mmCIF file of C-alpha atoms and ligand atoms in Angstrom:
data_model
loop_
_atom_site.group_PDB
_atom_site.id
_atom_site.type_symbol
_atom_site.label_atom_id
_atom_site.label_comp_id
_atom_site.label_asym_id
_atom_site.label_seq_id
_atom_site.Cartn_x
_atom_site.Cartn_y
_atom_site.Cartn_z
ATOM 1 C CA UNK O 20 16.035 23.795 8.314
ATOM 2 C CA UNK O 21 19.503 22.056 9.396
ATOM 3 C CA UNK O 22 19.684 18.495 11.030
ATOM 4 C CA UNK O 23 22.321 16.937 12.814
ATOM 5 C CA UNK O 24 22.377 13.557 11.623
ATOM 6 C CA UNK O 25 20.728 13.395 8.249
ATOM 7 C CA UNK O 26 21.767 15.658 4.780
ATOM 8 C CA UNK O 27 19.061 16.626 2.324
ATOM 9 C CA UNK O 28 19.376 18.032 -0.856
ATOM 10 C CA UNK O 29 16.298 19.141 -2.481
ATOM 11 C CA UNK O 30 15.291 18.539 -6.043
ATOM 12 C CA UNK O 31 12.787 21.060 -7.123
ATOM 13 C CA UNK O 32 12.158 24.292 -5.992
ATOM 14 C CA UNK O 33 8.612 23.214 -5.192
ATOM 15 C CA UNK O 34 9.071 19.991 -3.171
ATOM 16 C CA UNK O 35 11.022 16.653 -2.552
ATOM 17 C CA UNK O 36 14.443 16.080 -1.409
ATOM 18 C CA UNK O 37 17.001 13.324 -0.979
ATOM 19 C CA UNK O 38 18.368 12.412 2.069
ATOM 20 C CA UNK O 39 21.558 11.077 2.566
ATOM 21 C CA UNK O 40 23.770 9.745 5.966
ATOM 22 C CA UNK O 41 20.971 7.345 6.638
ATOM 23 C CA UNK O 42 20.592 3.227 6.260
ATOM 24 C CA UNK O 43 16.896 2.408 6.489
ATOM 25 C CA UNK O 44 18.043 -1.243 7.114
ATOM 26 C CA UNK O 45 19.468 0.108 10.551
ATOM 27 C CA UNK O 46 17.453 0.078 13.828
ATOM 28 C CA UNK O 47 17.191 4.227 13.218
ATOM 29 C CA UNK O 48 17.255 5.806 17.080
ATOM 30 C CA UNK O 49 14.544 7.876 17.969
ATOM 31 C CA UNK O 50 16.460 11.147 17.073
ATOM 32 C CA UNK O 51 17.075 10.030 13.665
ATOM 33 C CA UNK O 52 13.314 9.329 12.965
ATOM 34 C CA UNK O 53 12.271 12.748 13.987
ATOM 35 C CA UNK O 54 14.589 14.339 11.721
ATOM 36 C CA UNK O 55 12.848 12.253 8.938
ATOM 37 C CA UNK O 56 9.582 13.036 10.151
ATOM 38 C CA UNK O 57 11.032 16.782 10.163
ATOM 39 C CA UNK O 58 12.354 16.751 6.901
ATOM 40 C CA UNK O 59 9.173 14.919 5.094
ATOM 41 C CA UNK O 60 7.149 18.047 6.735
ATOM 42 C CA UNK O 61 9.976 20.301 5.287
ATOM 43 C CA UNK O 62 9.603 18.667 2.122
ATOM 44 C CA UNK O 63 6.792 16.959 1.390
ATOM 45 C CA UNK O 64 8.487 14.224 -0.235
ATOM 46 C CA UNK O 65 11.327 12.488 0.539
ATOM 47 C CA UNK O 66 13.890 9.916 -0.850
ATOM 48 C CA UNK O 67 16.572 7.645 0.037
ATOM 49 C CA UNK O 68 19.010 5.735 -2.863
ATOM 50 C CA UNK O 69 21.101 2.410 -2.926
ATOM 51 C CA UNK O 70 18.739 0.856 0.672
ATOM 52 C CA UNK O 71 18.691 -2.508 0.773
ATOM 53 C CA UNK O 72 15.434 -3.324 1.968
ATOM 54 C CA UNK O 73 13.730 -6.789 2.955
ATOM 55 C CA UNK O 74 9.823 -6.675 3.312
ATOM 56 C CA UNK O 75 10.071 -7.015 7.374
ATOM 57 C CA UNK O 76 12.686 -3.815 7.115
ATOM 58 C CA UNK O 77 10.363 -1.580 4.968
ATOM 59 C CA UNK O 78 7.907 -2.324 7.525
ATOM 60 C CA UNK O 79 9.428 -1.770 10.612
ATOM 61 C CA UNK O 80 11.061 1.616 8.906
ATOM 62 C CA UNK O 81 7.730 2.273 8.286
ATOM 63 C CA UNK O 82 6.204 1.650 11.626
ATOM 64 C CA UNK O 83 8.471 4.327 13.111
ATOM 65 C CA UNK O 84 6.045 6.734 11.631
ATOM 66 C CA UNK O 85 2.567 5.147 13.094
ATOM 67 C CA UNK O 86 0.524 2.192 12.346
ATOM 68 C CA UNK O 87 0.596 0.056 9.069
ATOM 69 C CA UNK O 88 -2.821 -0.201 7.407
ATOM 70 C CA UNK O 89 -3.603 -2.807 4.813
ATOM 71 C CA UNK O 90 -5.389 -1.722 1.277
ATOM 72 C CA UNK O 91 -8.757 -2.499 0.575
ATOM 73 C CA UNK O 92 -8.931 -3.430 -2.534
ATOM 74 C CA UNK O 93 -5.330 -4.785 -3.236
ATOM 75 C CA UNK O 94 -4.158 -7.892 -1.443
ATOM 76 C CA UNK O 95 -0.999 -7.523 -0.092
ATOM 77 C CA UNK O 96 2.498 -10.098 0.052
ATOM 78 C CA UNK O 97 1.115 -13.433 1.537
ATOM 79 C CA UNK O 98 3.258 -13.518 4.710
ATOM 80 C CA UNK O 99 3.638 -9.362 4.559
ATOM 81 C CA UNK O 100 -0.058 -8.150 4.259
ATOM 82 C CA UNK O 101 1.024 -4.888 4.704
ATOM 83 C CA UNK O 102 2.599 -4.568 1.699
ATOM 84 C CA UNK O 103 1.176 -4.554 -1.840
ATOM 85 C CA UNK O 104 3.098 -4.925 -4.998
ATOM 86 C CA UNK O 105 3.209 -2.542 -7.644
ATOM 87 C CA UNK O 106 3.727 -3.785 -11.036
ATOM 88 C CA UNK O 107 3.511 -4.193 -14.610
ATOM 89 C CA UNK O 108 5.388 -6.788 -16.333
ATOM 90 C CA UNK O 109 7.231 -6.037 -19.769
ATOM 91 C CA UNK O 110 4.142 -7.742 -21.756
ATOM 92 C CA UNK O 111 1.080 -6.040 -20.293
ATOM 93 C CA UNK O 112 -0.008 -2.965 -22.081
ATOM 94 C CA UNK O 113 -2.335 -1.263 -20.200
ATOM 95 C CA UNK O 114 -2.301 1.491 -18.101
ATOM 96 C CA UNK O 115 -0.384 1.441 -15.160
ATOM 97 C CA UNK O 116 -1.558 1.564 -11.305
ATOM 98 C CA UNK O 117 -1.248 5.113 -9.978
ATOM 99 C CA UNK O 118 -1.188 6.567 -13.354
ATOM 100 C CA UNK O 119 -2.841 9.798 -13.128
ATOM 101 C CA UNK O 120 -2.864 12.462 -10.451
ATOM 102 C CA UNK O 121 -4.042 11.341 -6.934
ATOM 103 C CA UNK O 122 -3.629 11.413 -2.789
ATOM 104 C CA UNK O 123 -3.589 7.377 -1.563
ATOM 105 C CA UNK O 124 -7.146 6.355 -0.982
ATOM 106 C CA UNK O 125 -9.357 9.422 -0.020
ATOM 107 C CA UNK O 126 -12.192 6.794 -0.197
ATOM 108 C CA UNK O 127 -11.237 6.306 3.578
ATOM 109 C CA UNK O 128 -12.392 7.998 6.209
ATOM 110 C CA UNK O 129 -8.676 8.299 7.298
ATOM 111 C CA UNK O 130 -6.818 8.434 4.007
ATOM 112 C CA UNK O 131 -2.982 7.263 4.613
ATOM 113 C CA UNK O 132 -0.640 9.901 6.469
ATOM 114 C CA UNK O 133 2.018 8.103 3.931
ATOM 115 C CA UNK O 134 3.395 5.553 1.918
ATOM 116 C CA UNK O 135 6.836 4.531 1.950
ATOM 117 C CA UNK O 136 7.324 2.849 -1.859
ATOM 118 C CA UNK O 137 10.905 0.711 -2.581
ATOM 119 C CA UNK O 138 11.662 -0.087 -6.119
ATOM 120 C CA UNK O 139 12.324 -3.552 -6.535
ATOM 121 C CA UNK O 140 12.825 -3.489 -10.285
ATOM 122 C CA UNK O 141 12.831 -0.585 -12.442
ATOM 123 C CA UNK O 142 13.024 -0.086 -16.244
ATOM 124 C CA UNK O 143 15.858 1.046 -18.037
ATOM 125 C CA UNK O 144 14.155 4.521 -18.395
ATOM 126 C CA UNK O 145 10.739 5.893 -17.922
ATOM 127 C CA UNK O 146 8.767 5.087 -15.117
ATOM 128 C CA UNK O 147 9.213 8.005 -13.090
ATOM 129 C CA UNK O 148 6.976 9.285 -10.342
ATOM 130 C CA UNK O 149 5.760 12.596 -10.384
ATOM 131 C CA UNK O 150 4.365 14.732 -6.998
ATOM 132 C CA UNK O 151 3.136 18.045 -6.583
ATOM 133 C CA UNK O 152 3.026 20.375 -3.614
ATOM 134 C CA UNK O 153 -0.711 21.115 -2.565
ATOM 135 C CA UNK O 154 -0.118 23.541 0.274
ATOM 136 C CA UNK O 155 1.870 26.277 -3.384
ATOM 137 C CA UNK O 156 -1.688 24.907 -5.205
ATOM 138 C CA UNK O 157 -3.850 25.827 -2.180
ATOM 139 C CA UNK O 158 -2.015 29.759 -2.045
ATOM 140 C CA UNK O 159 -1.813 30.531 -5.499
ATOM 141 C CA UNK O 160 -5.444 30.715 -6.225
ATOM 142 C CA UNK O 161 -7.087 33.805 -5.831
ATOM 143 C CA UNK O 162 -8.320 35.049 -1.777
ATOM 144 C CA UNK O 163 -12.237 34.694 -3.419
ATOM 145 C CA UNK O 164 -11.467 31.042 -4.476
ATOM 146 C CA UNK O 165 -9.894 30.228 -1.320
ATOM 147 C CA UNK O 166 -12.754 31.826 0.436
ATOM 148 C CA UNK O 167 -14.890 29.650 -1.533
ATOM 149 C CA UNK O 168 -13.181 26.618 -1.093
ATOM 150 C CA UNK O 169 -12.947 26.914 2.762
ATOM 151 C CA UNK O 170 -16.176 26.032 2.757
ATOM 152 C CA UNK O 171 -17.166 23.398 0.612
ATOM 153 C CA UNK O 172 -17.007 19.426 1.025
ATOM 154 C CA UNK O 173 -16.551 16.975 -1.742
ATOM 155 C CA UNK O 174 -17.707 13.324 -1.854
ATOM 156 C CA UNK O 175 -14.704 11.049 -2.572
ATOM 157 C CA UNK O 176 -15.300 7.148 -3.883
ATOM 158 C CA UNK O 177 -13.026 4.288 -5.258
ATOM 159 C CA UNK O 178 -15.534 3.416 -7.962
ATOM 160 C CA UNK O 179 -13.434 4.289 -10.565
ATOM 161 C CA UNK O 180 -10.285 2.624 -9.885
ATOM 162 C CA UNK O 181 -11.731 -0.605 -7.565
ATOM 163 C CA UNK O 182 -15.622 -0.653 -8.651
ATOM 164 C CA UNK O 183 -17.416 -3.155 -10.120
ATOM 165 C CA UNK O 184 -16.631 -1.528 -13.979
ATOM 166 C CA UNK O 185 -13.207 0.154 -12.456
ATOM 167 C CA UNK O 186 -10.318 -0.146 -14.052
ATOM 168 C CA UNK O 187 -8.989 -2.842 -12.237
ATOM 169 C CA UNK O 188 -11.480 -4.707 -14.068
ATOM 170 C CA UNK O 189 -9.499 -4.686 -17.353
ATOM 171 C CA UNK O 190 -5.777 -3.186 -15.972
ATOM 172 C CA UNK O 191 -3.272 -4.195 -13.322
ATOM 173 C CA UNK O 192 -3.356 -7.752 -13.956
ATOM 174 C CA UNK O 193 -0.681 -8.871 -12.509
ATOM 175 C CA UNK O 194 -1.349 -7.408 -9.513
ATOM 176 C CA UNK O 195 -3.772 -8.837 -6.659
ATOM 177 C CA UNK O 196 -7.312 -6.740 -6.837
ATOM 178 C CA UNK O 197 -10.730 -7.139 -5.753
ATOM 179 C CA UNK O 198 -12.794 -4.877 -7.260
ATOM 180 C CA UNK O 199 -16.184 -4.746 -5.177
ATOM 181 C CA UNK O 200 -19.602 -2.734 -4.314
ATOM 182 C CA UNK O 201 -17.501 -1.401 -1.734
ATOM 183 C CA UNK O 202 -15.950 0.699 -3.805
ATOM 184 C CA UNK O 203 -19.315 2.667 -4.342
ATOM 185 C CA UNK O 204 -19.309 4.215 -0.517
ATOM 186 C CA UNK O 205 -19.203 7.760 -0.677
ATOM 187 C CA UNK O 206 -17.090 9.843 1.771
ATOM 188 C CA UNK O 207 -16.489 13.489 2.492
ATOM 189 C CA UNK O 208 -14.285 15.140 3.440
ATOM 190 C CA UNK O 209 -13.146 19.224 3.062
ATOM 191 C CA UNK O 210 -11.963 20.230 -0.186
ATOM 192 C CA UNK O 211 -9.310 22.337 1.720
ATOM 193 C CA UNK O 212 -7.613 20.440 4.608
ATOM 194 C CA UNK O 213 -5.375 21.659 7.491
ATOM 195 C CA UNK O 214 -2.373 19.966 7.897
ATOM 196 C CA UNK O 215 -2.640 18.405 11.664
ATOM 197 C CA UNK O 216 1.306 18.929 11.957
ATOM 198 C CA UNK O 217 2.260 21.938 9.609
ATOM 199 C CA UNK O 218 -1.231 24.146 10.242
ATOM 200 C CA UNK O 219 -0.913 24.443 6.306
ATOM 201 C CA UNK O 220 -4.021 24.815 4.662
ATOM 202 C CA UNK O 221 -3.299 22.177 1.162
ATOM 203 C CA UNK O 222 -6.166 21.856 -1.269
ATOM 204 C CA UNK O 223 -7.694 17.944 -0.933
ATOM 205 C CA UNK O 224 -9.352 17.027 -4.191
ATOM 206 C CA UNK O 225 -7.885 14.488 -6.345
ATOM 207 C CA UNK O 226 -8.835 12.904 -10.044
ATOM 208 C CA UNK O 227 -8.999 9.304 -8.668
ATOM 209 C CA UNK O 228 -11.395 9.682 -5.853
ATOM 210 C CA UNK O 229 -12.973 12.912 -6.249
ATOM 211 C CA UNK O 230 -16.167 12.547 -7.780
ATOM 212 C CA UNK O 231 -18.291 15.742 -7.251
ATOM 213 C CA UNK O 232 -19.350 18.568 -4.610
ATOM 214 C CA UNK O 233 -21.498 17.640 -1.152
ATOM 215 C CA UNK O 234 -25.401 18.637 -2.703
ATOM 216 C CA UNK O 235 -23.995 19.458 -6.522
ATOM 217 C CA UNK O 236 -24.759 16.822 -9.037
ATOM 218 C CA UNK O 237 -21.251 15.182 -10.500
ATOM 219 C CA UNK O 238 -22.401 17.275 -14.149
ATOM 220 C CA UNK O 239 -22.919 20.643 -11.827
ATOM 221 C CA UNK O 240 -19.267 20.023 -9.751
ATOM 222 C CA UNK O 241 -17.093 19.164 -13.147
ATOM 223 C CA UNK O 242 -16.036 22.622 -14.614
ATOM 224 C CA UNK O 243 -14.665 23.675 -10.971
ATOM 225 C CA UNK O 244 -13.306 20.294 -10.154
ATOM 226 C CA UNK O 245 -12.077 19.788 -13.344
ATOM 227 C CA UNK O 246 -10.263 23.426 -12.803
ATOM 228 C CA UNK O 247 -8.740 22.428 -9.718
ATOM 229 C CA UNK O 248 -7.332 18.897 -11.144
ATOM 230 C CA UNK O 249 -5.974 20.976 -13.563
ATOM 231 C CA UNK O 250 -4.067 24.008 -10.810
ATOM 232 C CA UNK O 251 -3.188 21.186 -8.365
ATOM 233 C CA UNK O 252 -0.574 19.664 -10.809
ATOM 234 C CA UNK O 253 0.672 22.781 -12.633
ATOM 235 C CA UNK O 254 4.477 22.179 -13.151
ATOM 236 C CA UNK O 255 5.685 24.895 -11.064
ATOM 237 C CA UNK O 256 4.505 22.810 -8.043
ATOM 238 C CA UNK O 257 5.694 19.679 -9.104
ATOM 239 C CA UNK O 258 9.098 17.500 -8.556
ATOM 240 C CA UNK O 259 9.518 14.340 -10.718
ATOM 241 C CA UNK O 260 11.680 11.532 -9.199
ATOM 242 C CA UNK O 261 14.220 9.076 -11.442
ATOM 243 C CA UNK O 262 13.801 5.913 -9.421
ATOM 244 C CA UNK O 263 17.038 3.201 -9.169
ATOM 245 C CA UNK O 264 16.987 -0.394 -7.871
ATOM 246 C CA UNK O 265 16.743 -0.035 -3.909
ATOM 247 C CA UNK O 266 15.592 3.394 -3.989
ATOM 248 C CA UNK O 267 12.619 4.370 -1.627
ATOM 249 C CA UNK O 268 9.926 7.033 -1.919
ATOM 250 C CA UNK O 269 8.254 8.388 1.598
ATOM 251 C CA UNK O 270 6.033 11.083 0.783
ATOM 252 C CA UNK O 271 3.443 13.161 2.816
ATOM 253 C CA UNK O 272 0.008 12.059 1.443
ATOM 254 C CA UNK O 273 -1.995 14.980 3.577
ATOM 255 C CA UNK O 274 -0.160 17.806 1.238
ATOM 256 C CA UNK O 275 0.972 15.965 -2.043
ATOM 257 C CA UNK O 276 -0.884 14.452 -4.955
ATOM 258 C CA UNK O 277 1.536 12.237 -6.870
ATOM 259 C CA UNK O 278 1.339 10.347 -10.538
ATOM 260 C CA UNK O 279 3.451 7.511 -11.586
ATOM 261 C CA UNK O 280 4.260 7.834 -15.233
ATOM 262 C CA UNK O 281 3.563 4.933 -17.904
ATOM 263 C CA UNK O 282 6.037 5.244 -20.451
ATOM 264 C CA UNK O 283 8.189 2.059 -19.783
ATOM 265 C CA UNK O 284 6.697 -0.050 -22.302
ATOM 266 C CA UNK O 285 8.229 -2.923 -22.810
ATOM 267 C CA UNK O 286 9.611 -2.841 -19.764
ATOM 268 C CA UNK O 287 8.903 -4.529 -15.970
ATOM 269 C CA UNK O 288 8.942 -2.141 -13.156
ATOM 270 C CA UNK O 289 8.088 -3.533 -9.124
ATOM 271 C CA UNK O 290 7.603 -1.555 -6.416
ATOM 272 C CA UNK O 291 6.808 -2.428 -2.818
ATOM 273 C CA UNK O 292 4.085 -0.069 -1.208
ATOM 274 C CA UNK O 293 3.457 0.255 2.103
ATOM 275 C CA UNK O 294 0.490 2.889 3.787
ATOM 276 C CA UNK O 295 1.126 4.879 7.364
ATOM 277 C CA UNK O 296 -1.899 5.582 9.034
ATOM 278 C CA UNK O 297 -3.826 8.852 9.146
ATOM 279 C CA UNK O 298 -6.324 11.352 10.412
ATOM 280 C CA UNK O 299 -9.604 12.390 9.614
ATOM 281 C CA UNK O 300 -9.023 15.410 7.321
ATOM 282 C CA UNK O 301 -10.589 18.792 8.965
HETATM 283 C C1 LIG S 3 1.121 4.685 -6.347
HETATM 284 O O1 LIG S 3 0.360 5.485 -6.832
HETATM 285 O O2 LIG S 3 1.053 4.347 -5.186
HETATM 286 C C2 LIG S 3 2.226 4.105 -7.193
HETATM 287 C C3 LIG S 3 3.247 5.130 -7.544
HETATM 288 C C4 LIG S 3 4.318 4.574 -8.429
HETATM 289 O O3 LIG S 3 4.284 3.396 -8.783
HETATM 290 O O4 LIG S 3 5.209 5.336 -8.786
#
């Protein structure tokens, strides 16, 4: 794919690529933006280095790409709801948020398009983020599999991250969480979804959220699910990002799964999160 105003170099052969010849601090015509949009559906993910971003810019950079929504369970920035922090500070040793292999909050009937993510402070090394391509995990199983898949629904919940017991009971201290009853609604949606823009078929199951198959106990669902965790992030399909100060992150949540790795201890790392809008998965 070429574009006229933006450069992308990718930095995997499976997904992600950084784009360069763009300020996200700019007023970004309407041109611009659709060669971003373009290139996040070319690549899935995509990042931008050395941005200088205030709260009120990652928004309205953002915004360009639909409607803000706010998180349930994690209170955003007090004048910049929008917005939730993502952090660990060098004396906490527990796990970190987003550490493990997930698509933003399936427990919604319309999980997030996207999230944009700025680093505010990162560690000296480590902390990485890791994503991995869903519609390359969706083709490389077998046509019986994918016939089988087609078909089936799985029932999604934020018990074990927000829930009463979650672990936002004992982790993430730092950072401003609710965990709640609410976290025990169930949702469905299709194990396989269709990309409303691409008319990719990605697979849709994720360790955070996905707890078992519609009408199969959770004990019945586990050895398949429990496969497909395991295919969804096989290296080949994967891209790993080295964050700097004032980078951003903008990936496609409707055909990634991503993981942010905890091996900073010792270390603080900030990041500013913010959630795009989505569909109902079909
Ligand atoms: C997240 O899962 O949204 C956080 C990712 C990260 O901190 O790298």
């Amino acid at each position: 794919m070429s574009y006229n105003t933006i450069t992308t170099t990718p930095i995997s052969g499976a997904l992600g690529a950084e784009i360069t010849g763009v300020s996200l601090v700019d007023h970004l015509s309407d041109g611009v933006i659709a060669e971003i949009r373009q290139a996040l559906l070319d690549h899935l993910v995509i990042f931008f280095r050395d941005q200088q971003l205030t709260p009120p810019q990652q928004i309205a950079f953002a915004k360009r790409f639909g409607p803000l929504e706010e998180h349930d369970f994690v209170k955003g920035l007090p004048d910049h709801p929008e917005i939730i922090r993502v952090v660990r500070e060098a004396d906490e040793d527990s796990l970190n948020f987003g550490g493990a292999w997930h698509t933003d909050v399936t427990h919604q009937e319309c999980p997030a398009l996207g999230s944009v993510l700025y680093s505010i402070d990162v560690p000296p090394h480590g902390g990485d983020t890791l994503f991995a391509n869903q519609y390359l995990a969706y083709e490389t199983l077998s046509p019986g599999m994918q016939r089988m898949l087609d078909g089936m629904t799985a029932i999604h919940t934020a018990e074990g991250p927000f829930g009463p017991n979650g672990r936002a009971a004992t982790n993430w201290k730092n950072m401003q969480i609710e965990t709640s009853e609410k976290a025990l609604e169930e949702m469905e949606h299709p194990v396989v979804r269709t990309h409303p823009e691409t008319g990719r078929k990605a697979l849709f199951v994720n360790k955070t959220f996905t707890v078992r198959f519609k009408d199969v106990t959770a004990l019945e669902s586990a050895p398949l699910l429990d496969y497909l965790f395991h295919h969804a992030s096989h290296e080949q399909f994967t891209c790993r990002f080295r964050w700097t100060k004032g980078a951003a992150a903008f990936w496609d949540n409707r055909s990634v799964l991503h993981y942010a790795l905890n091996d900073y201890s010792g270390h603080r790392r900030e990041m500013h999160r913010v959630a795009i809008s989505g569909d109902r998965p079909v």
